[in-house]
mmCIF file of C-alpha atoms in Angstrom:
data_model
loop_
_atom_site.group_PDB
_atom_site.id
_atom_site.type_symbol
_atom_site.label_atom_id
_atom_site.label_comp_id
_atom_site.label_asym_id
_atom_site.label_seq_id
_atom_site.Cartn_x
_atom_site.Cartn_y
_atom_site.Cartn_z
ATOM 1 C CA MET A 1 90.961 65.695 93.631
ATOM 2 C CA ASP A 2 93.502 66.400 90.923
ATOM 3 C CA LYS A 3 96.646 67.890 92.477
ATOM 4 C CA GLU A 4 97.702 69.124 89.042
ATOM 5 C CA MET A 5 94.635 71.335 88.697
ATOM 6 C CA LYS A 6 95.219 74.940 87.708
ATOM 7 C CA ILE A 7 94.318 77.401 90.455
ATOM 8 C CA LEU A 8 93.965 81.183 90.209
ATOM 9 C CA ILE A 9 94.551 83.169 93.417
ATOM 10 C CA VAL A 10 93.006 86.663 93.384
ATOM 11 C CA ASP A 11 93.838 89.133 96.162
ATOM 12 C CA ASP A 12 94.971 92.754 96.099
ATOM 13 C CA PHE A 13 97.528 92.148 98.865
ATOM 14 C CA SER A 14 100.593 90.370 97.532
ATOM 15 C CA THR A 15 101.465 89.032 101.001
ATOM 16 C CA MET A 16 98.097 87.264 101.169
ATOM 17 C CA ARG A 17 98.562 85.832 97.653
ATOM 18 C CA ARG A 18 101.938 84.456 98.735
ATOM 19 C CA ILE A 19 100.452 82.970 101.911
ATOM 20 C CA ILE A 20 97.659 81.223 99.982
ATOM 21 C CA LYS A 21 100.085 80.102 97.272
ATOM 22 C CA ASN A 22 102.446 78.583 99.873
ATOM 23 C CA LEU A 23 99.622 76.887 101.748
ATOM 24 C CA LEU A 24 98.298 75.430 98.495
ATOM 25 C CA ARG A 25 101.812 74.195 97.678
ATOM 26 C CA ASP A 26 101.941 72.510 101.089
ATOM 27 C CA LEU A 27 98.686 70.788 100.174
ATOM 28 C CA GLY A 28 100.301 69.540 96.967
ATOM 29 C CA PHE A 29 98.910 72.119 94.546
ATOM 30 C CA ASN A 30 101.803 73.599 92.599
ATOM 31 C CA ASN A 31 99.977 74.835 89.529
ATOM 32 C CA THR A 32 98.909 78.281 90.723
ATOM 33 C CA SER A 33 98.711 81.734 89.164
ATOM 34 C CA GLU A 34 97.974 85.111 90.733
ATOM 35 C CA ALA A 35 95.909 88.208 89.950
ATOM 36 C CA ASP A 36 95.437 91.353 92.016
ATOM 37 C CA ASP A 37 91.762 92.034 91.284
ATOM 38 C CA GLY A 38 88.755 90.832 89.310
ATOM 39 C CA GLN A 39 89.589 92.878 86.245
ATOM 40 C CA THR A 40 92.995 91.247 85.919
ATOM 41 C CA ALA A 41 91.613 87.838 86.856
ATOM 42 C CA LEU A 42 88.791 87.699 84.327
ATOM 43 C CA PRO A 43 90.845 87.632 81.101
ATOM 44 C CA MET A 44 93.178 85.101 82.764
ATOM 45 C CA LEU A 45 90.203 82.889 83.641
ATOM 46 C CA LYS A 46 88.812 83.178 80.118
ATOM 47 C CA SER A 47 92.034 82.244 78.376
ATOM 48 C CA GLY A 48 93.833 80.158 80.994
ATOM 49 C CA LYS A 49 91.700 77.022 81.434
ATOM 50 C CA PHE A 50 91.690 77.273 85.229
ATOM 51 C CA ASP A 51 90.058 74.570 87.360
ATOM 52 C CA PHE A 52 89.622 76.441 90.618
ATOM 53 C CA LEU A 53 89.317 80.075 91.699
ATOM 54 C CA VAL A 54 90.349 81.352 95.134
ATOM 55 C CA THR A 55 89.365 84.993 95.536
ATOM 56 C CA ASP A 56 89.289 87.811 98.058
ATOM 57 C CA TRP A 57 86.183 90.017 98.175
ATOM 58 C CA ASN A 58 87.336 93.560 98.952
ATOM 59 C CA MET A 59 89.584 94.665 96.105
ATOM 60 C CA PRO A 60 89.934 97.868 94.093
ATOM 61 C CA GLY A 61 88.872 97.631 90.458
ATOM 62 C CA MET A 62 86.577 94.622 90.260
ATOM 63 C CA ASP A 63 85.774 93.129 93.670
ATOM 64 C CA GLY A 64 85.470 89.410 94.388
ATOM 65 C CA LEU A 65 81.673 89.347 94.490
ATOM 66 C CA THR A 66 81.426 90.943 91.040
ATOM 67 C CA LEU A 67 84.062 88.501 89.797
ATOM 68 C CA LEU A 68 82.030 85.598 91.234
ATOM 69 C CA LYS A 69 78.830 86.847 89.577
ATOM 70 C CA THR A 70 80.636 87.399 86.280
ATOM 71 C CA VAL A 71 82.052 83.865 86.415
ATOM 72 C CA ARG A 72 78.626 82.396 87.201
ATOM 73 C CA SER A 73 77.017 84.250 84.298
ATOM 74 C CA ASP A 74 79.719 83.262 81.818
ATOM 75 C CA GLU A 75 78.798 80.308 79.620
ATOM 76 C CA GLU A 76 82.235 78.740 79.766
ATOM 77 C CA LEU A 77 83.210 79.606 83.333
ATOM 78 C CA CYS A 78 79.888 79.114 85.143
ATOM 79 C CA ASP A 79 80.759 75.687 86.594
ATOM 80 C CA MET A 80 84.102 76.744 88.059
ATOM 81 C CA PRO A 81 84.407 76.072 91.800
ATOM 82 C CA VAL A 82 85.017 79.307 93.681
ATOM 83 C CA LEU A 83 86.387 79.659 97.207
ATOM 84 C CA MET A 84 86.126 83.077 98.788
ATOM 85 C CA VAL A 85 88.881 83.912 101.278
ATOM 86 C CA THR A 86 87.965 87.263 102.764
ATOM 87 C CA ALA A 87 87.858 89.511 105.804
ATOM 88 C CA GLU A 88 84.175 90.289 105.074
ATOM 89 C CA ALA A 89 82.486 88.667 108.055
ATOM 90 C CA LYS A 90 79.038 90.278 108.156
ATOM 91 C CA ARG A 91 76.274 87.700 108.106
ATOM 92 C CA ASP A 92 74.401 89.632 105.381
ATOM 93 C CA GLN A 93 77.511 89.507 103.220
ATOM 94 C CA ILE A 94 78.023 85.766 103.682
ATOM 95 C CA VAL A 95 74.395 85.229 102.621
ATOM 96 C CA VAL A 96 74.918 87.443 99.549
ATOM 97 C CA ALA A 97 78.033 85.454 98.580
ATOM 98 C CA ALA A 98 76.159 82.176 99.055
ATOM 99 C CA GLU A 99 73.304 83.424 96.888
ATOM 100 C CA ALA A 100 75.790 84.503 94.225
ATOM 101 C CA GLY A 101 76.972 80.892 94.048
ATOM 102 C CA VAL A 102 80.164 80.680 96.059
ATOM 103 C CA ASN A 103 81.316 77.101 96.806
ATOM 104 C CA GLY A 104 83.197 77.834 100.021
ATOM 105 C CA TYR A 105 83.771 80.800 102.321
ATOM 106 C CA VAL A 106 86.818 81.268 104.545
ATOM 107 C CA VAL A 107 87.147 84.316 106.819
ATOM 108 C CA LYS A 108 90.518 85.904 107.397
ATOM 109 C CA PRO A 109 92.556 85.377 109.444
ATOM 110 C CA PHE A 110 92.440 81.655 108.726
ATOM 111 C CA THR A 111 94.564 78.594 109.395
ATOM 112 C CA ALA A 112 96.174 76.147 106.989
ATOM 113 C CA ALA A 113 93.804 73.471 108.340
ATOM 114 C CA THR A 114 90.713 75.586 107.556
ATOM 115 C CA LEU A 115 91.861 76.193 103.992
ATOM 116 C CA LYS A 116 92.517 72.474 103.495
ATOM 117 C CA GLU A 117 89.162 71.523 105.011
ATOM 118 C CA LYS A 118 87.202 73.901 102.751
ATOM 119 C CA ILE A 119 89.026 72.847 99.591
ATOM 120 C CA ASP A 120 88.525 69.165 100.451
ATOM 121 C CA LYS A 121 84.834 69.810 101.082
ATOM 122 C CA ILE A 122 84.325 71.675 97.802
ATOM 123 C CA PHE A 123 85.872 68.886 95.741
ATOM 124 C CA GLN A 124 84.244 66.084 97.714
ATOM 125 C CA ARG A 125 80.897 67.666 96.924
ATOM 126 C CA LEU A 126 81.763 68.191 93.273
ATOM 127 C CA GLU A 127 83.014 64.656 92.869
ATOM 128 C CA ALA A 128 80.051 63.078 94.707
ATOM 129 C CA MET B 1 69.382 141.173 95.209
ATOM 130 C CA PRO B 2 69.763 142.415 91.575
ATOM 131 C CA LYS B 3 66.264 143.909 91.760
ATOM 132 C CA GLU B 4 67.092 145.692 95.000
ATOM 133 C CA SER B 5 70.450 146.880 93.733
ATOM 134 C CA SER B 6 68.976 148.257 90.472
ATOM 135 C CA TYR B 7 66.357 150.046 92.574
ATOM 136 C CA LEU B 8 69.163 151.535 94.669
ATOM 137 C CA THR B 9 71.123 152.557 91.565
ATOM 138 C CA GLU B 10 68.033 154.325 90.265
ATOM 139 C CA GLN B 11 67.677 156.146 93.563
ATOM 140 C CA TYR B 12 71.343 157.206 93.432
ATOM 141 C CA MET B 13 70.954 158.409 89.838
ATOM 142 C CA ASP B 14 67.856 160.492 90.698
ATOM 143 C CA ARG B 15 69.612 162.140 93.654
ATOM 144 C CA LEU B 16 72.779 162.786 91.627
ATOM 145 C CA ASP B 17 70.771 164.409 88.803
ATOM 146 C CA ASP B 18 68.989 166.595 91.367
ATOM 147 C CA LEU B 19 72.316 167.363 93.079
ATOM 148 C CA THR B 20 73.881 168.521 89.777
ATOM 149 C CA ALA B 21 70.865 170.757 89.160
ATOM 150 C CA ALA B 22 70.976 172.153 92.720
ATOM 151 C CA MET B 23 74.717 172.901 92.427
ATOM 152 C CA GLU B 24 74.233 174.642 89.090
ATOM 153 C CA SER B 25 71.471 176.827 90.596
ATOM 154 C CA GLY B 26 73.463 177.293 93.847
ATOM 155 C CA ASP B 27 70.621 176.000 96.063
ATOM 156 C CA ASN B 28 72.620 175.197 99.199
ATOM 157 C CA GLN B 29 69.662 173.952 101.192
ATOM 158 C CA GLN B 30 68.768 171.522 98.406
ATOM 159 C CA ILE B 31 72.412 170.408 98.139
ATOM 160 C CA ASN B 32 72.561 169.624 101.885
ATOM 161 C CA GLN B 33 69.264 167.800 101.691
ATOM 162 C CA LEU B 34 70.422 165.660 98.733
ATOM 163 C CA VAL B 35 73.838 164.849 100.242
ATOM 164 C CA SER B 36 72.034 163.758 103.396
ATOM 165 C CA GLU B 37 69.700 161.524 101.349
ATOM 166 C CA LEU B 38 72.657 160.013 99.488
ATOM 167 C CA THR B 39 74.317 159.151 102.822
ATOM 168 C CA THR B 40 71.146 157.457 104.008
ATOM 169 C CA LEU B 41 70.995 155.517 100.734
ATOM 170 C CA ARG B 42 74.604 154.404 101.159
ATOM 171 C CA GLU B 43 73.883 153.171 104.683
ATOM 172 C CA THR B 44 70.773 151.326 103.481
ATOM 173 C CA SER B 45 72.720 149.419 100.810
ATOM 174 C CA LEU B 46 75.466 148.630 103.325
ATOM 175 C CA TYR B 47 72.912 147.212 105.761
ATOM 176 C CA GLN B 48 71.329 145.223 102.945
ATOM 177 C CA ASP B 49 74.686 143.681 101.969
ATOM 178 C CA LEU B 50 75.438 142.937 105.597
ATOM 179 C CA GLY B 51 72.018 141.363 105.967
ATOM 180 C CA MET B 52 72.595 139.141 102.933
ATOM 181 C CA LEU B 53 75.974 138.026 104.248
ATOM 182 C CA THR B 54 74.555 137.278 107.701
ATOM 183 C CA ARG B 55 71.769 135.248 106.137
ATOM 184 C CA GLU B 56 74.231 133.252 104.005
ATOM 185 C CA ILE B 57 76.427 132.485 107.002
ATOM 186 C CA HIS B 58 73.390 131.583 109.069
ATOM 187 C CA ASP B 59 72.105 129.224 106.359
ATOM 188 C CA THR B 60 75.489 127.580 105.958
ATOM 189 C CA ILE B 61 75.903 127.101 109.696
ATOM 190 C CA ASN B 62 72.388 125.671 109.841
ATOM 191 C CA SER B 63 73.026 123.242 106.994
ATOM 192 C CA PHE B 64 76.315 122.311 108.621
ATOM 193 C CA ALA B 65 74.585 121.688 111.940
ATOM 194 C CA SER B 66 71.858 119.621 110.324
ATOM 195 C CA ASP B 67 74.371 117.465 108.384
ATOM 196 C CA ASP B 68 73.818 114.075 110.075
ATOM 197 C CA ARG B 69 77.054 112.746 108.643
ATOM 198 C CA ILE B 70 79.069 115.095 110.876
ATOM 199 C CA ALA B 71 77.338 113.770 113.977
ATOM 200 C CA GLU B 72 77.904 110.248 112.687
ATOM 201 C CA LEU B 73 81.590 110.996 112.119
ATOM 202 C CA ALA B 74 81.983 112.377 115.626
ATOM 203 C CA GLN B 75 79.899 109.776 117.430
ATOM 204 C CA GLU B 76 80.692 106.640 115.457
ATOM 205 C CA ASP B 77 83.438 106.910 112.866
ATOM 206 C CA ILE B 78 86.106 108.635 114.953
ATOM 207 C CA PRO B 79 85.716 106.292 117.963
ATOM 208 C CA ASP B 80 85.563 103.429 115.456
ATOM 209 C CA ALA B 81 88.783 104.636 113.806
ATOM 210 C CA LYS B 82 90.429 104.796 117.231
ATOM 211 C CA GLU B 83 89.375 101.182 117.832
ATOM 212 C CA ARG B 84 90.715 100.216 114.421
ATOM 213 C CA LEU B 85 94.064 101.876 115.084
ATOM 214 C CA LYS B 86 94.291 100.157 118.479
ATOM 215 C CA PHE B 87 93.409 96.865 116.792
ATOM 216 C CA ILE B 88 96.170 97.466 114.212
ATOM 217 C CA VAL B 89 98.690 98.007 117.027
ATOM 218 C CA THR B 90 97.564 94.770 118.722
ATOM 219 C CA LYS B 91 97.507 92.827 115.455
ATOM 220 C CA THR B 92 100.983 93.941 114.353
ATOM 221 C CA ASP B 93 102.296 93.264 117.859
ATOM 222 C CA GLU B 94 100.843 89.745 117.803
ATOM 223 C CA ALA B 95 102.211 89.100 114.305
ATOM 224 C CA ALA B 96 105.689 90.286 115.284
ATOM 225 C CA HIS B 97 105.645 88.006 118.353
ATOM 226 C CA ARG B 98 104.295 85.047 116.395
ATOM 227 C CA THR B 99 107.055 85.528 113.820
ATOM 228 C CA MET B 100 109.734 85.960 116.454
ATOM 229 C CA THR B 101 108.554 82.967 118.485
ATOM 230 C CA GLY B 102 108.513 80.852 115.328
ATOM 231 C CA ALA B 103 112.001 82.004 114.363
ATOM 232 C CA GLU B 104 113.402 81.513 117.906
ATOM 233 C CA GLU B 105 111.935 78.018 118.192
ATOM 234 C CA THR B 106 113.235 77.095 114.744
ATOM 235 C CA VAL B 107 116.720 78.362 115.576
ATOM 236 C CA ALA B 108 116.681 76.382 118.853
ATOM 237 C CA MET B 109 115.577 73.245 116.977
ATOM 238 C CA ILE B 110 118.268 73.660 114.328
ATOM 239 C CA ASP B 111 120.950 74.285 116.986
ATOM 240 C CA ALA B 112 119.964 71.176 118.969
ATOM 241 C CA PHE B 113 119.835 69.205 115.756
ATOM 242 C CA ASN B 114 123.277 70.435 114.766
ATOM 243 C CA ASP B 115 124.681 69.404 118.188
ATOM 244 C CA ARG B 116 123.308 65.878 117.774
ATOM 245 C CA ALA B 117 124.669 65.735 114.223
ATOM 246 C CA GLU B 118 128.095 66.765 115.518
ATOM 247 C CA VAL B 119 128.084 63.893 118.063
ATOM 248 C CA MET B 120 127.039 61.470 115.334
ATOM 249 C CA ARG B 121 129.746 62.745 113.002
ATOM 250 C CA ASN B 122 132.413 62.130 115.686
ATOM 251 C CA ARG B 123 131.207 58.607 116.416
ATOM 252 C CA TRP B 124 131.017 57.874 112.701
ATOM 253 C CA ARG B 125 134.601 59.137 112.298
ATOM 254 C CA GLN B 126 135.660 56.864 115.161
ATOM 255 C CA PHE B 127 134.024 53.950 113.402
ATOM 256 C CA ARG B 128 135.817 54.713 110.134
ATOM 257 C CA ASN B 129 139.111 54.977 112.026
ATOM 258 C CA ARG B 130 138.306 51.558 113.516
ATOM 259 C CA GLU B 131 138.275 53.039 117.008
ATOM 260 C CA LEU B 132 134.959 51.510 118.089
ATOM 261 C CA SER B 133 134.436 48.256 119.952
ATOM 262 C CA LYS B 134 131.876 45.785 118.637
ATOM 263 C CA GLN B 135 129.407 46.839 121.341
ATOM 264 C CA GLU B 136 129.993 50.524 120.514
ATOM 265 C CA PHE B 137 129.392 49.812 116.832
ATOM 266 C CA VAL B 138 126.063 48.098 117.619
ATOM 267 C CA GLU B 139 125.063 51.140 119.665
ATOM 268 C CA LEU B 140 126.129 53.502 116.884
ATOM 269 C CA ASN B 141 124.074 51.501 114.432
ATOM 270 C CA GLN B 142 120.961 51.860 116.573
ATOM 271 C CA ASP B 143 121.579 55.544 117.293
ATOM 272 C CA LEU B 144 122.149 56.255 113.614
ATOM 273 C CA ASP B 145 118.814 54.632 112.774
ATOM 274 C CA HIS B 146 117.159 56.719 115.413
ATOM 275 C CA PHE B 147 118.904 59.880 114.198
ATOM 276 C CA LEU B 148 117.793 59.354 110.596
ATOM 277 C CA GLU B 149 114.219 58.963 111.807
ATOM 278 C CA GLU B 150 114.594 62.160 113.788
ATOM 279 C CA ILE B 151 115.712 64.046 110.660
ATOM 280 C CA GLY B 152 112.320 63.352 109.128
ATOM 281 C CA ASP B 153 110.418 64.388 112.268
ATOM 282 C CA GLU B 154 112.495 67.524 112.784
ATOM 283 C CA SER B 155 112.075 68.578 109.157
ATOM 284 C CA GLN B 156 108.314 68.251 109.560
ATOM 285 C CA ALA B 157 108.419 70.323 112.748
ATOM 286 C CA ILE B 158 110.586 73.023 111.134
ATOM 287 C CA HIS B 159 108.236 73.069 108.146
ATOM 288 C CA GLY B 160 105.356 73.624 110.592
ATOM 289 C CA LYS B 161 107.169 76.504 112.296
ATOM 290 C CA MET B 162 107.908 78.106 108.920
ATOM 291 C CA THR B 163 104.249 77.816 107.896
ATOM 292 C CA GLU B 164 103.335 79.489 111.198
ATOM 293 C CA ILE B 165 105.759 82.352 110.425
ATOM 294 C CA MET B 166 104.264 82.683 106.953
ATOM 295 C CA LEU B 167 100.691 82.728 108.260
ATOM 296 C CA ALA B 168 101.633 85.405 110.781
ATOM 297 C CA GLN B 169 102.172 87.738 107.810
ATOM 298 C CA ASP B 170 98.425 87.830 107.186
ATOM 299 C CA TYR B 171 98.405 90.879 109.466
ATOM 300 C CA GLN B 172 99.521 92.947 106.485
ATOM 301 C CA ASP B 173 96.278 92.277 104.607
ATOM 302 C CA ILE B 174 93.973 92.758 107.610
ATOM 303 C CA THR B 175 95.676 95.898 108.940
ATOM 304 C CA GLY B 176 96.181 97.265 105.424
ATOM 305 C CA GLN B 177 92.426 97.144 104.819
ATOM 306 C CA MET B 178 91.767 98.775 108.184
ATOM 307 C CA ILE B 179 94.274 101.555 107.525
ATOM 308 C CA ARG B 180 92.533 102.244 104.207
ATOM 309 C CA GLN B 181 89.221 102.582 106.069
ATOM 310 C CA VAL B 182 90.755 105.087 108.506
ATOM 311 C CA VAL B 183 92.378 107.021 105.629
ATOM 312 C CA ASN B 184 88.974 107.303 103.922
ATOM 313 C CA MET B 185 87.445 108.646 107.128
ATOM 314 C CA VAL B 186 90.250 111.180 107.610
ATOM 315 C CA GLN B 187 89.685 112.309 104.032
ATOM 316 C CA GLU B 188 85.993 112.816 104.722
ATOM 317 C CA ILE B 189 86.759 114.838 107.869
ATOM 318 C CA GLU B 190 89.202 116.895 105.835
ATOM 319 C CA GLU B 191 86.414 117.745 103.369
ATOM 320 C CA LYS B 192 84.125 118.807 106.212
ATOM 321 C CA LEU B 193 86.889 120.941 107.708
ATOM 322 C CA VAL B 194 87.414 122.614 104.347
ATOM 323 C CA ILE B 195 83.761 123.700 104.536
ATOM 324 C CA LEU B 196 84.389 125.206 107.961
ATOM 325 C CA VAL B 197 87.390 127.070 106.625
ATOM 326 C CA THR B 198 85.615 128.358 103.522
ATOM 327 C CA LEU B 199 82.684 129.374 105.722
ATOM 328 C CA SER B 200 84.792 132.149 107.213
ATOM 329 C CA GLY B 201 85.658 133.262 103.665
ATOM 330 C CA GLY B 202 81.985 133.349 102.649
ATOM 331 C CA ALA B 203 82.244 130.608 100.005
ATOM 332 C CA VAL B 204 80.331 127.369 100.416
ATOM 333 C CA CYS B 205 81.448 123.958 99.157
ATOM 334 C CA LYS B 206 79.063 121.213 98.214
ATOM 335 C CA VAL B 207 79.485 117.926 100.039
ATOM 336 C CA GLU B 208 78.626 114.725 98.259
ATOM 337 C CA GLU B 209 75.972 112.530 99.815
ATOM 338 C CA PRO B 210 77.500 109.576 101.671
ATOM 339 C CA GLU B 211 77.147 106.277 99.863
ATOM 340 C CA ILE B 212 74.504 103.898 101.090
ATOM 341 C CA ARG B 213 75.985 100.707 102.461
ATOM 342 C CA ALA B 214 74.534 97.457 101.199
ATOM 343 C CA ALA B 215 75.441 93.841 101.857
ATOM 344 C CA GLU B 216 76.934 93.776 98.351
ATOM 345 C CA THR B 217 79.525 96.358 99.282
ATOM 346 C CA ALA B 218 82.798 95.072 100.644
ATOM 347 C CA GLU B 219 83.585 96.775 103.934
ATOM 348 C CA GLY B 220 86.819 95.136 104.959
ATOM 349 C CA PRO B 221 87.596 93.549 108.298
ATOM 350 C CA GLN B 222 85.231 94.102 111.217
ATOM 351 C CA LEU B 223 86.465 94.830 114.711
ATOM 352 C CA PRO B 224 86.336 91.924 117.174
ATOM 353 C CA SER B 225 83.916 94.034 119.236
ATOM 354 C CA ALA B 226 81.349 94.154 116.364
ATOM 355 C CA SER B 227 77.800 92.948 117.078
ATOM 356 C CA LYS B 228 77.547 89.143 117.078
ATOM 357 C CA ASP B 229 74.103 89.338 115.482
ATOM 358 C CA LYS B 230 75.477 91.046 112.402
ATOM 359 C CA VAL B 231 79.054 89.814 112.136
ATOM 360 C CA ALA B 232 80.372 86.272 112.125
ATOM 361 C CA GLN B 233 82.970 86.023 114.890
ATOM 362 C CA SER B 234 84.742 82.920 113.652
ATOM 363 C CA GLN B 235 85.008 80.428 110.813
ATOM 364 C CA GLY B 236 82.615 78.280 112.887
ATOM 365 C CA ASP B 237 79.959 81.020 112.702
ATOM 366 C CA VAL B 238 80.464 81.267 108.926
ATOM 367 C CA ASP B 239 80.117 77.496 108.554
ATOM 368 C CA ASP B 240 76.938 77.458 110.688
ATOM 369 C CA LEU B 241 75.389 80.251 108.657
ATOM 370 C CA LEU B 242 76.248 78.555 105.362
ATOM 371 C CA ALA B 243 74.942 75.217 106.710
ATOM 372 C CA SER B 244 71.641 76.941 107.541
ATOM 373 C CA LEU B 245 71.494 77.995 103.868
ATOM 374 C CA GLY B 246 71.903 74.405 102.767
ATOM 375 C CA PHE B 247 75.660 74.383 102.202
#
């Protein structure tokens, strides 16, 4: 896993973006950017050459699921690994996210170890 | 109503024409008769208006009573909002304690560390002033080694405490989403109350149909008491569900 990879963190709560950003830094990922919803994230993803997307689901403007679907249907972005970090814990919703092509799903509140484990798993699978 | 009112107007007009004629000819009996008929007409239209108003109020009360959303608000949403608010109190309380515990433990660690550093500084000063015996210098050497190792361990531990403090701030996201849900519900109740208020004024507001919830719609955090069949209770549940889907 390339520690220099460019990661976009999308969450409408700035405290949560800071938490994820700090945890990622602890894991050795320093190249992160932030967006507060899907609408802001999408142009950044299209122009920014990001390697990994970490997104919340419930956000005003464009929500995380729509962002995920938009990424998957975009010719250039469709292969981007996406980790959803969200408070949405209904089983139906997790199934919907899986069907939409999410690579990992972390429910809030989460621990640093869980975040690390999911990221490791996503990239192990991609690199296998 | 317009048909009835134009019929009434016609009736008034007829009587008034006859009344004018009767007054011109001085027919007192006819005048009394016509004035009496006009009074009856007036009462009839008054009763009709009253009837219409009663019917409108009755219909509105009926539609209000048959609005399932109101029952849902009273039976589910308001108790749910109370649970959410209680959860917010618990969550913020926990977060404050987690933060405070983390800060207290870190302060204690730094203080203890500083005390040990002070001792080391004094011994090191003694060494530089050539005040130590050979045996004391050997001991200092060993202790210094040990102390330098400890710096690394302590830094790691302090880093861990700081991460814990940082993670405790996740309450802001979770409770923020829950507060939004409660605000939305209060807004909906406000709209329903406005109907009640306007009901007494005779005007009726239209209430929008509640949105249908689908799995695609983000709902925000669920309460810990939510049904286990529908809601994943932990990251373990999420992982199991995803594993069952081939993840």
